[in-house]
PDB file of C-alpha atoms in Angstrom:
ATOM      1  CA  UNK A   1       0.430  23.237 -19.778  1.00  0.00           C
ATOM      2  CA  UNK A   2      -0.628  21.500 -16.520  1.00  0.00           C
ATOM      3  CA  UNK A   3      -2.971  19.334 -18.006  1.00  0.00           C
ATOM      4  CA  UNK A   4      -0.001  18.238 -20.970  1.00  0.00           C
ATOM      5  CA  UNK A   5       2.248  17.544 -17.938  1.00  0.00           C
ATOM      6  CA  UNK A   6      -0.129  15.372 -15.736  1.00  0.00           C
ATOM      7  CA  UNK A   7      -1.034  13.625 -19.300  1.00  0.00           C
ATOM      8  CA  UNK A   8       2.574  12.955 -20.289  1.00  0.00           C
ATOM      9  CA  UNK A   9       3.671  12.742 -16.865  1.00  0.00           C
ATOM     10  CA  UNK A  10       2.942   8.563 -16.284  1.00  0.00           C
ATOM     11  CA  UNK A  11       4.184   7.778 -19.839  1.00  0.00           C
ATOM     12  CA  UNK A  12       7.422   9.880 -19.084  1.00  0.00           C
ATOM     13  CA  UNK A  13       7.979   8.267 -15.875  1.00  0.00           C
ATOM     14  CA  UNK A  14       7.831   4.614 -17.483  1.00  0.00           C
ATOM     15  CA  UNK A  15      10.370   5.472 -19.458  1.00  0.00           C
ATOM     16  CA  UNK A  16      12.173   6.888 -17.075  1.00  0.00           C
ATOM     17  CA  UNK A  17      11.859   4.051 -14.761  1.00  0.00           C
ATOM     18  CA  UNK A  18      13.149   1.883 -17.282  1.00  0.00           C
ATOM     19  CA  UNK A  19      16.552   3.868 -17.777  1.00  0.00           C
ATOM     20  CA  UNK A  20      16.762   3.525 -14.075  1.00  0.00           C
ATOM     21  CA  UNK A  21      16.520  -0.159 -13.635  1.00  0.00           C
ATOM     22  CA  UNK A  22      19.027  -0.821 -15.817  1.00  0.00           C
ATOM     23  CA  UNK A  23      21.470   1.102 -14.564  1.00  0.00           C
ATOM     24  CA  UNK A  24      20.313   0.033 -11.047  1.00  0.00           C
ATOM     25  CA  UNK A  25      20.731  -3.445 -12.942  1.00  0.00           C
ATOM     26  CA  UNK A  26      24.335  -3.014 -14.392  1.00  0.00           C
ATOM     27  CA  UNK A  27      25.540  -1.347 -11.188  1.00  0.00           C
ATOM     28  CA  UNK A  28      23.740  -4.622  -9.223  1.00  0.00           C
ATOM     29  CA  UNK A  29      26.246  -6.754 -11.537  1.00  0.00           C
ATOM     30  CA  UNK A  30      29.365  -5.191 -10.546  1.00  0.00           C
ATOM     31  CA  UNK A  31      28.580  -5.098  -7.263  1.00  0.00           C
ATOM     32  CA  UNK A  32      28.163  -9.196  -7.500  1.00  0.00           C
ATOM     33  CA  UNK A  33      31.808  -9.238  -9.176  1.00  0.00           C
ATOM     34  CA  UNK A  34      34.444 -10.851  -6.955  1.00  0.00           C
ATOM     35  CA  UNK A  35      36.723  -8.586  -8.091  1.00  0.00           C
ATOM     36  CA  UNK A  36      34.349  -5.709  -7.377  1.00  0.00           C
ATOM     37  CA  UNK A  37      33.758  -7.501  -3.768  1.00  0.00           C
ATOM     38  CA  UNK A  38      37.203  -7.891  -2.773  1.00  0.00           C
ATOM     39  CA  UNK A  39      38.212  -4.587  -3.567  1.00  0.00           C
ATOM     40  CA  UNK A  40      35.152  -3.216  -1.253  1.00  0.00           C
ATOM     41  CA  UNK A  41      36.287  -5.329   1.304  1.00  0.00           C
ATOM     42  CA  UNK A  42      40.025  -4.799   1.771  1.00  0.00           C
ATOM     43  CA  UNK A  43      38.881  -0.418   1.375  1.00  0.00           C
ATOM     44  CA  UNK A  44      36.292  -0.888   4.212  1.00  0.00           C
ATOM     45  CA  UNK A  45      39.310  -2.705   6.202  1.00  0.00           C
ATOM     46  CA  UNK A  46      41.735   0.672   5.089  1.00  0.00           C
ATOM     47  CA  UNK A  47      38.845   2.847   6.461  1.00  0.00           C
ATOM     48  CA  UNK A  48      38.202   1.048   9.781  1.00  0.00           C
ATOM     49  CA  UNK A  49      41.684   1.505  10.531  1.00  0.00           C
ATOM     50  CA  UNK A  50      42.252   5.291   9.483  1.00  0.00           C
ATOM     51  CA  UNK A  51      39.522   5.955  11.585  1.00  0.00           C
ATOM     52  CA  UNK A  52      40.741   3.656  14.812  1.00  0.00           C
ATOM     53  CA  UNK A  53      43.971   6.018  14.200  1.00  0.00           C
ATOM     54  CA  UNK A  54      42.054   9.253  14.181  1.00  0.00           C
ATOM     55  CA  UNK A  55      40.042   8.004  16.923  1.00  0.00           C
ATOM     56  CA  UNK A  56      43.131   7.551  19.130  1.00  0.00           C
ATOM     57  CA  UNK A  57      42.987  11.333  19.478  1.00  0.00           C
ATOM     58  CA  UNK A  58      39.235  12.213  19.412  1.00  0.00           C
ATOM     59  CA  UNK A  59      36.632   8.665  20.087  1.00  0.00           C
ATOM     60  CA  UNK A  60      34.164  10.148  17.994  1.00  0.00           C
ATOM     61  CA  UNK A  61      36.073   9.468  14.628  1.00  0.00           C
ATOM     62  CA  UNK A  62      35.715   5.447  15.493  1.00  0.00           C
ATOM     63  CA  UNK A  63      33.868   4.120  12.963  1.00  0.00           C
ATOM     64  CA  UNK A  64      32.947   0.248  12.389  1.00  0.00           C
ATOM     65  CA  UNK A  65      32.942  -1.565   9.416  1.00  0.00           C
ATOM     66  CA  UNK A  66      29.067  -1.328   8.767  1.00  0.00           C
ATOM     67  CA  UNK A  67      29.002   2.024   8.868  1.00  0.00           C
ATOM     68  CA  UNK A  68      32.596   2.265   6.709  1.00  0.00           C
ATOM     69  CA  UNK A  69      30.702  -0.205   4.007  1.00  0.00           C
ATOM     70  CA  UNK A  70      27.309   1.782   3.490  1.00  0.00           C
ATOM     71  CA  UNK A  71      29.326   5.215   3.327  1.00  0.00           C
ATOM     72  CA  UNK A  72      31.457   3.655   0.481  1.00  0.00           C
ATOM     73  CA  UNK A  73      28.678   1.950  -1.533  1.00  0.00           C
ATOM     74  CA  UNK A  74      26.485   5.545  -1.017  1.00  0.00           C
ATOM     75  CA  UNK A  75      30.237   7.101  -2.811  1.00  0.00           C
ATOM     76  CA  UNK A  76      30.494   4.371  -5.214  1.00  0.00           C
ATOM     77  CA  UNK A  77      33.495   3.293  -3.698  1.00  0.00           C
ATOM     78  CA  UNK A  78      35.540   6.251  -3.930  1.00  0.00           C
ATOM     79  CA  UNK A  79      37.570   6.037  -1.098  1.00  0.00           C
ATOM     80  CA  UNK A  80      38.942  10.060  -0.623  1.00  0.00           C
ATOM     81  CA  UNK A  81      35.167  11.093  -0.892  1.00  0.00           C
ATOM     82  CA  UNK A  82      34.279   8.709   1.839  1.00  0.00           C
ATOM     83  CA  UNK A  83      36.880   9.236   4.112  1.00  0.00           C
ATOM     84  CA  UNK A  84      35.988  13.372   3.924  1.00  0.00           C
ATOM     85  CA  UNK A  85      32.125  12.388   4.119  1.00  0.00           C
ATOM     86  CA  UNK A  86      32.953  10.304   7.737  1.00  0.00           C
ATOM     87  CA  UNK A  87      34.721  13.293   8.911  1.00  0.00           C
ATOM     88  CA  UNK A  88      31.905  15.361   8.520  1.00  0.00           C
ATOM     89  CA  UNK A  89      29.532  12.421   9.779  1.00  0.00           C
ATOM     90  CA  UNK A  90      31.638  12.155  12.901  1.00  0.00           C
ATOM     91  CA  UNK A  91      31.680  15.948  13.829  1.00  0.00           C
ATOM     92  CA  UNK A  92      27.704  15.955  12.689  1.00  0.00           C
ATOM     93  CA  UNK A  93      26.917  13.249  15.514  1.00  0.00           C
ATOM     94  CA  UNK A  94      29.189  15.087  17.807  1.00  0.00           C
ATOM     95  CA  UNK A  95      27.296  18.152  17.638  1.00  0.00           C
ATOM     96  CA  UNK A  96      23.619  16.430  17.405  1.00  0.00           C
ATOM     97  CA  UNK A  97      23.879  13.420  19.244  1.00  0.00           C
ATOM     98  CA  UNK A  98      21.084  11.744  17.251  1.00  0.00           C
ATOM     99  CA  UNK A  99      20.516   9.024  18.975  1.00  0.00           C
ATOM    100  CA  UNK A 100      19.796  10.831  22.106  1.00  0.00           C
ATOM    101  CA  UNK A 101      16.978  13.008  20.764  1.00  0.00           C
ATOM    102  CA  UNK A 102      13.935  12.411  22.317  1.00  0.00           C
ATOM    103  CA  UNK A 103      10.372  13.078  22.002  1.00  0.00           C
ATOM    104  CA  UNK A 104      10.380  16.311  24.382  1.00  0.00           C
ATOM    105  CA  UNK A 105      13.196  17.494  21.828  1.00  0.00           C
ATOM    106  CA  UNK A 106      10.354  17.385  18.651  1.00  0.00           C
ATOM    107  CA  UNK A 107       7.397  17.743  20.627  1.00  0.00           C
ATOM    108  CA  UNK A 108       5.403  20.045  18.306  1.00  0.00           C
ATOM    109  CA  UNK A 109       6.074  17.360  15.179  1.00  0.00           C
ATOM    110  CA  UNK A 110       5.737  14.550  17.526  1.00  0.00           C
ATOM    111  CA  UNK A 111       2.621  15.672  18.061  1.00  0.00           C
ATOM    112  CA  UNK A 112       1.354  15.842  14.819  1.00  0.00           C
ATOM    113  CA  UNK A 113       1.693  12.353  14.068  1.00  0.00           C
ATOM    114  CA  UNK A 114       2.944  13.195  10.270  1.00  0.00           C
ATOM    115  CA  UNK A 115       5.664  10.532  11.188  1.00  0.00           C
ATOM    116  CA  UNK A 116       6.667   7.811  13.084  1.00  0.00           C
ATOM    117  CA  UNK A 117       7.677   4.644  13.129  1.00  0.00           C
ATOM    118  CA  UNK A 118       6.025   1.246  13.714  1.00  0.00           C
ATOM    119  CA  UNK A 119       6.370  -1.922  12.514  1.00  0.00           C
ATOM    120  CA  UNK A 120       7.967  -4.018  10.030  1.00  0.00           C
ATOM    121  CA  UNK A 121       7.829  -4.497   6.506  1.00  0.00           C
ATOM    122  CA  UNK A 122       7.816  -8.777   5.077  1.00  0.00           C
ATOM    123  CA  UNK A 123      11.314  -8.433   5.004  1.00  0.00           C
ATOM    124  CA  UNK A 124      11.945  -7.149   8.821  1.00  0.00           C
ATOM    125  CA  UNK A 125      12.609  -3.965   7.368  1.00  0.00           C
ATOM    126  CA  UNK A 126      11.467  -1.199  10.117  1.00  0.00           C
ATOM    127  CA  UNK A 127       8.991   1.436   8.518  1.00  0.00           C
ATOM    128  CA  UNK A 128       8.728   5.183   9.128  1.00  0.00           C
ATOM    129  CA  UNK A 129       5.254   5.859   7.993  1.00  0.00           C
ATOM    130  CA  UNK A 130       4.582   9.594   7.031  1.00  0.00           C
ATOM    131  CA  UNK A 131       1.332  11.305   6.449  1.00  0.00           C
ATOM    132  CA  UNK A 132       1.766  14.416   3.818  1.00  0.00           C
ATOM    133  CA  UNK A 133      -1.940  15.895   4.657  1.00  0.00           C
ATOM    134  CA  UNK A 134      -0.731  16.239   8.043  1.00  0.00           C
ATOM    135  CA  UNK A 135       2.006  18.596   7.058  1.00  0.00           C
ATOM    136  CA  UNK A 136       2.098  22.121   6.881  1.00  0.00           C
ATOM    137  CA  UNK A 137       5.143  24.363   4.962  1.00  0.00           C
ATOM    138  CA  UNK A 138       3.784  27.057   6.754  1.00  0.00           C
ATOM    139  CA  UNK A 139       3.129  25.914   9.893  1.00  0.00           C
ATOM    140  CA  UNK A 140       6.813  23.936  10.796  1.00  0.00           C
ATOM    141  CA  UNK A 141      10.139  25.159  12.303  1.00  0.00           C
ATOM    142  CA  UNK A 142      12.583  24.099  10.211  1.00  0.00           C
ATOM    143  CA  UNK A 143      15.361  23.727  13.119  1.00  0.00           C
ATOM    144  CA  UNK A 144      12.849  21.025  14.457  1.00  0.00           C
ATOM    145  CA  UNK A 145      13.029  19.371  11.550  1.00  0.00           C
ATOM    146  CA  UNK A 146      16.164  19.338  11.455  1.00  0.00           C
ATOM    147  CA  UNK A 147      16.330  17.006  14.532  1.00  0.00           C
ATOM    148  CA  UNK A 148      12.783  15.028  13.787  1.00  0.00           C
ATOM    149  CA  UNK A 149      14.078  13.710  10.853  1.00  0.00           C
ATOM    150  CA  UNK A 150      17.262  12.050  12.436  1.00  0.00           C
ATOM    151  CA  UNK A 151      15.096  11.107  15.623  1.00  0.00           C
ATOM    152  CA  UNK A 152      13.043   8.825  13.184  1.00  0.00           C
ATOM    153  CA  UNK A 153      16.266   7.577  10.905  1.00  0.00           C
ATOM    154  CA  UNK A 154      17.712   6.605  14.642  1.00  0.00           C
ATOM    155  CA  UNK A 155      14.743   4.723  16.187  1.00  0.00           C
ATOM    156  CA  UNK A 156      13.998   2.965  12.904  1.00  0.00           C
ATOM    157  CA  UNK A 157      17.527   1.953  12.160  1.00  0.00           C
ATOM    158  CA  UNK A 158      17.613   0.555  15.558  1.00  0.00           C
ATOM    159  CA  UNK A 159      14.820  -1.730  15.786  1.00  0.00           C
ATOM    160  CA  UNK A 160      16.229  -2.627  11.697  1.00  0.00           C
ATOM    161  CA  UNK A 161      19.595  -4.094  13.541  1.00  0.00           C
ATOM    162  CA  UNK A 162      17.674  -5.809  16.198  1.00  0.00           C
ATOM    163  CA  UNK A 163      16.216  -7.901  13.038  1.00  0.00           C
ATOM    164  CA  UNK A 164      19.608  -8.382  11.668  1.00  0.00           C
ATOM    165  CA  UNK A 165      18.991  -5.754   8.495  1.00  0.00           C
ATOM    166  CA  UNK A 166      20.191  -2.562   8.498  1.00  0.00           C
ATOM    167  CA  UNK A 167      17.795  -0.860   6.212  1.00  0.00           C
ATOM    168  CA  UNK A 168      14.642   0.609   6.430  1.00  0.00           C
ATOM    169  CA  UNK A 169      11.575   1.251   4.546  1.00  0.00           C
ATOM    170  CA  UNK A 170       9.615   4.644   4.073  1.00  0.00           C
ATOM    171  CA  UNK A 171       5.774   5.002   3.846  1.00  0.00           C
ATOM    172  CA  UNK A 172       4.742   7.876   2.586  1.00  0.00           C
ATOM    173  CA  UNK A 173       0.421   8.481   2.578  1.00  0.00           C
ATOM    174  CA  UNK A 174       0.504  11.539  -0.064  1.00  0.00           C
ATOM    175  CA  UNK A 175      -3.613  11.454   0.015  1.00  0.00           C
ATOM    176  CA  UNK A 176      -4.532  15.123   0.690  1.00  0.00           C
ATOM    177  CA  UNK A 177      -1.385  16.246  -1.042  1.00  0.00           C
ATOM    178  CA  UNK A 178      -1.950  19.948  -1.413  1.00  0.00           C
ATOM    179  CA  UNK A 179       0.371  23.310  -1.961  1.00  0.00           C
ATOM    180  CA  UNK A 180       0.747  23.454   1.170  1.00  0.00           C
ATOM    181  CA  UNK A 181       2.617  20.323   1.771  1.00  0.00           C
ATOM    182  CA  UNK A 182       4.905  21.420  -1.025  1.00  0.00           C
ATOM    183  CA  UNK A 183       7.912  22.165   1.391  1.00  0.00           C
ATOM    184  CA  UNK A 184      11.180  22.513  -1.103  1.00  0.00           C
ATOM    185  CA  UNK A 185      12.929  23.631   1.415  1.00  0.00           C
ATOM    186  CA  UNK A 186      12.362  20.156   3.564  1.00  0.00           C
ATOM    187  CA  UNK A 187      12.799  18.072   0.866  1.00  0.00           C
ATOM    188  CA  UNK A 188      16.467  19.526   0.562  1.00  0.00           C
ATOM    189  CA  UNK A 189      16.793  19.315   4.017  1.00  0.00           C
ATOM    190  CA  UNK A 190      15.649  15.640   4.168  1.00  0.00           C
ATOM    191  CA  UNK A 191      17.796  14.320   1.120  1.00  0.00           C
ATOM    192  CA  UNK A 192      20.799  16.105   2.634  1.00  0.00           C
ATOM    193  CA  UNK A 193      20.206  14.065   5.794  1.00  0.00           C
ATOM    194  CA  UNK A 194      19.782  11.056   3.810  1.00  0.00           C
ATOM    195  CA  UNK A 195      22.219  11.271   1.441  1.00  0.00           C
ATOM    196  CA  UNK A 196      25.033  12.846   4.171  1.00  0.00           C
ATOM    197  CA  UNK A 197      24.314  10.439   7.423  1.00  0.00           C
ATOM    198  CA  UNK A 198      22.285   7.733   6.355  1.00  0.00           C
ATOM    199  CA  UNK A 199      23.696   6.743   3.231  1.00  0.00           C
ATOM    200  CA  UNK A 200      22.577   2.924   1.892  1.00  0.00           C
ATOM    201  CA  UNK A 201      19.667   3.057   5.206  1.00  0.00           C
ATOM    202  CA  UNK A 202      16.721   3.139   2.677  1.00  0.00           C
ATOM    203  CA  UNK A 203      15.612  -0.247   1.302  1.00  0.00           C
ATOM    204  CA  UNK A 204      12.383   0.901  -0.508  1.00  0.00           C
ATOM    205  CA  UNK A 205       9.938   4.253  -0.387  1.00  0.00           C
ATOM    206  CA  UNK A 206       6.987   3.512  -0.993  1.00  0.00           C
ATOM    207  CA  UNK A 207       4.508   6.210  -2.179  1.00  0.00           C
ATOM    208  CA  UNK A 208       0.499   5.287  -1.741  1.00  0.00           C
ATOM    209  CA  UNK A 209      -1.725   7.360  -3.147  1.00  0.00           C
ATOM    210  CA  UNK A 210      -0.305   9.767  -5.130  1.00  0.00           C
ATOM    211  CA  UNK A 211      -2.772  12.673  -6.738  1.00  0.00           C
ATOM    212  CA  UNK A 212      -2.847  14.362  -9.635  1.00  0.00           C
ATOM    213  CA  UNK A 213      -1.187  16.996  -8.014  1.00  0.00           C
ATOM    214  CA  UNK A 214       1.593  15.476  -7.030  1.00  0.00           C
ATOM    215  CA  UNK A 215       3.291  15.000 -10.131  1.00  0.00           C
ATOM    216  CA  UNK A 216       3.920  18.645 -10.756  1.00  0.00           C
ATOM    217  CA  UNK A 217       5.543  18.523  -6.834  1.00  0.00           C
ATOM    218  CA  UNK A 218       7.400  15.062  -8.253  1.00  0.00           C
ATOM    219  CA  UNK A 219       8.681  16.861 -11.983  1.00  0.00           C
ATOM    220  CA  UNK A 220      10.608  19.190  -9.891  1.00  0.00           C
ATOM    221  CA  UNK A 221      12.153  17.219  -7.022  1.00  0.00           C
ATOM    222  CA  UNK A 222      12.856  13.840  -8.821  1.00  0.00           C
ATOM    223  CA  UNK A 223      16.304  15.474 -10.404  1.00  0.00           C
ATOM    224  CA  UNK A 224      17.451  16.278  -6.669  1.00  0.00           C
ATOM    225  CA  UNK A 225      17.466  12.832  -5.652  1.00  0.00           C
ATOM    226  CA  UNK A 226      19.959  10.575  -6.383  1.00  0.00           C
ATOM    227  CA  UNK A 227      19.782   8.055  -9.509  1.00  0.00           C
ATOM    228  CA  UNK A 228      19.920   4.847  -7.187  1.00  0.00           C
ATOM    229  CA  UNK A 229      17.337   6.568  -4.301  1.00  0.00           C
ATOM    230  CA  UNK A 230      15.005   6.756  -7.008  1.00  0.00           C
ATOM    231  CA  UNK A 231      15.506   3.653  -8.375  1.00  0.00           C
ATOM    232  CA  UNK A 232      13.789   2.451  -5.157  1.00  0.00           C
ATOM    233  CA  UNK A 233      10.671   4.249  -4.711  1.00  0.00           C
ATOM    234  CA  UNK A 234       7.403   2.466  -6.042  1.00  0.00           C
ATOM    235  CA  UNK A 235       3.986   4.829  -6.234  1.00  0.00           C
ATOM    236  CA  UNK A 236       1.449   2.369  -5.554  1.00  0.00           C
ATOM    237  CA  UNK A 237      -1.874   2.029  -4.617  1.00  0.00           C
ATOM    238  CA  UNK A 238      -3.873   0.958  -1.530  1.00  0.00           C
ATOM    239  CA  UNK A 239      -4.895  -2.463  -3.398  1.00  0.00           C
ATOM    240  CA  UNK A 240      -0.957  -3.458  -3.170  1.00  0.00           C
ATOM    241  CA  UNK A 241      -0.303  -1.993   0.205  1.00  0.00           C
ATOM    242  CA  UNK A 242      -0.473  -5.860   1.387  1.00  0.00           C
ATOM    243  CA  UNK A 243       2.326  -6.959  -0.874  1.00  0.00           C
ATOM    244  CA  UNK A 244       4.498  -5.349   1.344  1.00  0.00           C
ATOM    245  CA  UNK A 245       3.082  -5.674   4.762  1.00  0.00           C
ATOM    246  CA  UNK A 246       1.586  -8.419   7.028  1.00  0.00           C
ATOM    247  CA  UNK A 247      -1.506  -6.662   7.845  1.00  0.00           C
ATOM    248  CA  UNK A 248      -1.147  -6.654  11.767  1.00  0.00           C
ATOM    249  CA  UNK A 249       1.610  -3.991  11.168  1.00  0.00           C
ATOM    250  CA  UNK A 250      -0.400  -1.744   9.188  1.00  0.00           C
ATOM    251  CA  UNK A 251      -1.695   1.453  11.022  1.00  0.00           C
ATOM    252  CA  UNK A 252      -4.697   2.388  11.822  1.00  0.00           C
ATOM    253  CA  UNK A 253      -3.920   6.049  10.144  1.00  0.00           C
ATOM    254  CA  UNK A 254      -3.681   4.183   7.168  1.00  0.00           C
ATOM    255  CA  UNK A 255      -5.920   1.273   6.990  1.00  0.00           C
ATOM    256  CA  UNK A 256      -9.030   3.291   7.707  1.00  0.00           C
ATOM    257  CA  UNK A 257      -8.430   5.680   5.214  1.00  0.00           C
ATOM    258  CA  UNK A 258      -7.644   3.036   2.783  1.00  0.00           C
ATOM    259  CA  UNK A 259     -11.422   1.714   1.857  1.00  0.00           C
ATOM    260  CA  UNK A 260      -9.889  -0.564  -0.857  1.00  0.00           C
ATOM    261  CA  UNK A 261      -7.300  -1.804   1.078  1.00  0.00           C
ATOM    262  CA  UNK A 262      -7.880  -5.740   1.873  1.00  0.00           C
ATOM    263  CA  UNK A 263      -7.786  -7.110   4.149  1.00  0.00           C
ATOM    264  CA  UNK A 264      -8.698  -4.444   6.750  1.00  0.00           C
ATOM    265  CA  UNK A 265      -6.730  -4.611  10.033  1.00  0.00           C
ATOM    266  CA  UNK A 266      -9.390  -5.314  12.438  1.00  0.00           C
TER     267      UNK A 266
END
């Protein structure tokens, strides 16, 4: 049964690809409709201001229209959805403070260099580059987690702004992909952060390197992500790494493990 899987599994994912793009495509087309456009616009205006009234009672609700516009694209512009999914964004940063998590606060990931960020991608994208041999389902505290993951989504979305983009891109390196990077659990945790506080962040994932392995890991979380997430992550190899990155931004964790990637980073 394995071996069926991992032989079906690329022809499967073609097609699947293809059902994808096109309604990436079609959705890509409304979004380019005046109409469509206009009626985006004057909702992200309705939400800026119920949240400058809310926010007359409690700052935190204050939300500007960036923020407003991304949360209503990521709820395909239903407004009711949005407005509950700010609420619960607002009291989230309350209680986390993201952006003031520091290194001291994930030391014991930080560490481990599965994940940080450096860098830009050719389109001034910031990259969080992650390192799946370097993880360890039994050997992480999920509560950590819990805060590493926003501690990267804040320091990359930051340096995206100061480039005048507001998304990012995510590297994954899935050689050495083995059971025991096979964390379910994480990946629900890190599509719930995604999808719940960083909604329309993520410009591209890029996976590099993908096993054999990996498609049994991929059969099983692909339906938990969301049709348009998906619709942006590319498996490709080291050959095409350049494509997407100048290769003074590459890392070193990469690059040398990458013997036919060209050109090296010297």
């Amino acid at each position: 049964a394995l071996a069926f899987l991992l032989l079906m599994g690329p022809l499967a994912a073609t097609a699947a690809r293809q059902r994808q793009l096109a309604a990436i495509r079609a959705e890509e087309v409304q979004r380019r409709d005046p109409k469509h456009q206009s009626r985006l616009s004057r909702q992200v205006e309705e939400l800026v201001a119920h949240f400058e009234r809310l926010a007359e009672t409690d700052p935190e609700m204050r939300m500007d229209r960036g923020t407003c516009r991304r949360f209503l694209v990521g709820r395909k512009g239903d407004y009711e959805a949005t407005v509950e999914l700010l609420k619960s964004y607002a009291a989230w940063r309350a209680e986390v403070r993201p952006g003031e998590i520091t290194a001291s606060d994930v030391r014991n990931e930080f560490a481990k260099r599965m994940a940080f960020v450096s860098g830009f991608d050719r389109e001034k994208h910031a990259v969080i580059w992650v390192f799946a041999a370097r993880h360890n389902k039994n050997d992480r505290d999920l509560a950590e987690m819990r805060l590493f993951i926003p501690f990267l989504m804040e320091k990359a979305c930051r340096e995206s702004e100061e480039h005048n983009t507001d998304r990012i891109v995510i590297f994954f390196d899935l050689e050495g992909f083995s059971t025991k990077v096979m964390d379910f659990e994480l990946v629900k945790v890190f599509l719930h952060i995604l999808s719940s506080f960083y909604p329309e962040r993520v410009a591209r994932i890029l996976m590099c390197r993908a096993p054999p392995l990996f498609a049994v890991f991929w059969k099983i979380v692909k339906p938990w992500i969301d049709p348009n997430t998906v619709a942006k992550i590319a498996f490709i190899q080291p050959a095409e790494l350049y494509n997407y990155f100048d290769p003074s931004v590459v890392p070193r964790d990469v690059t040398d493990s990458c013997a036919d990637a060209a050109p090296k980073k010297a």
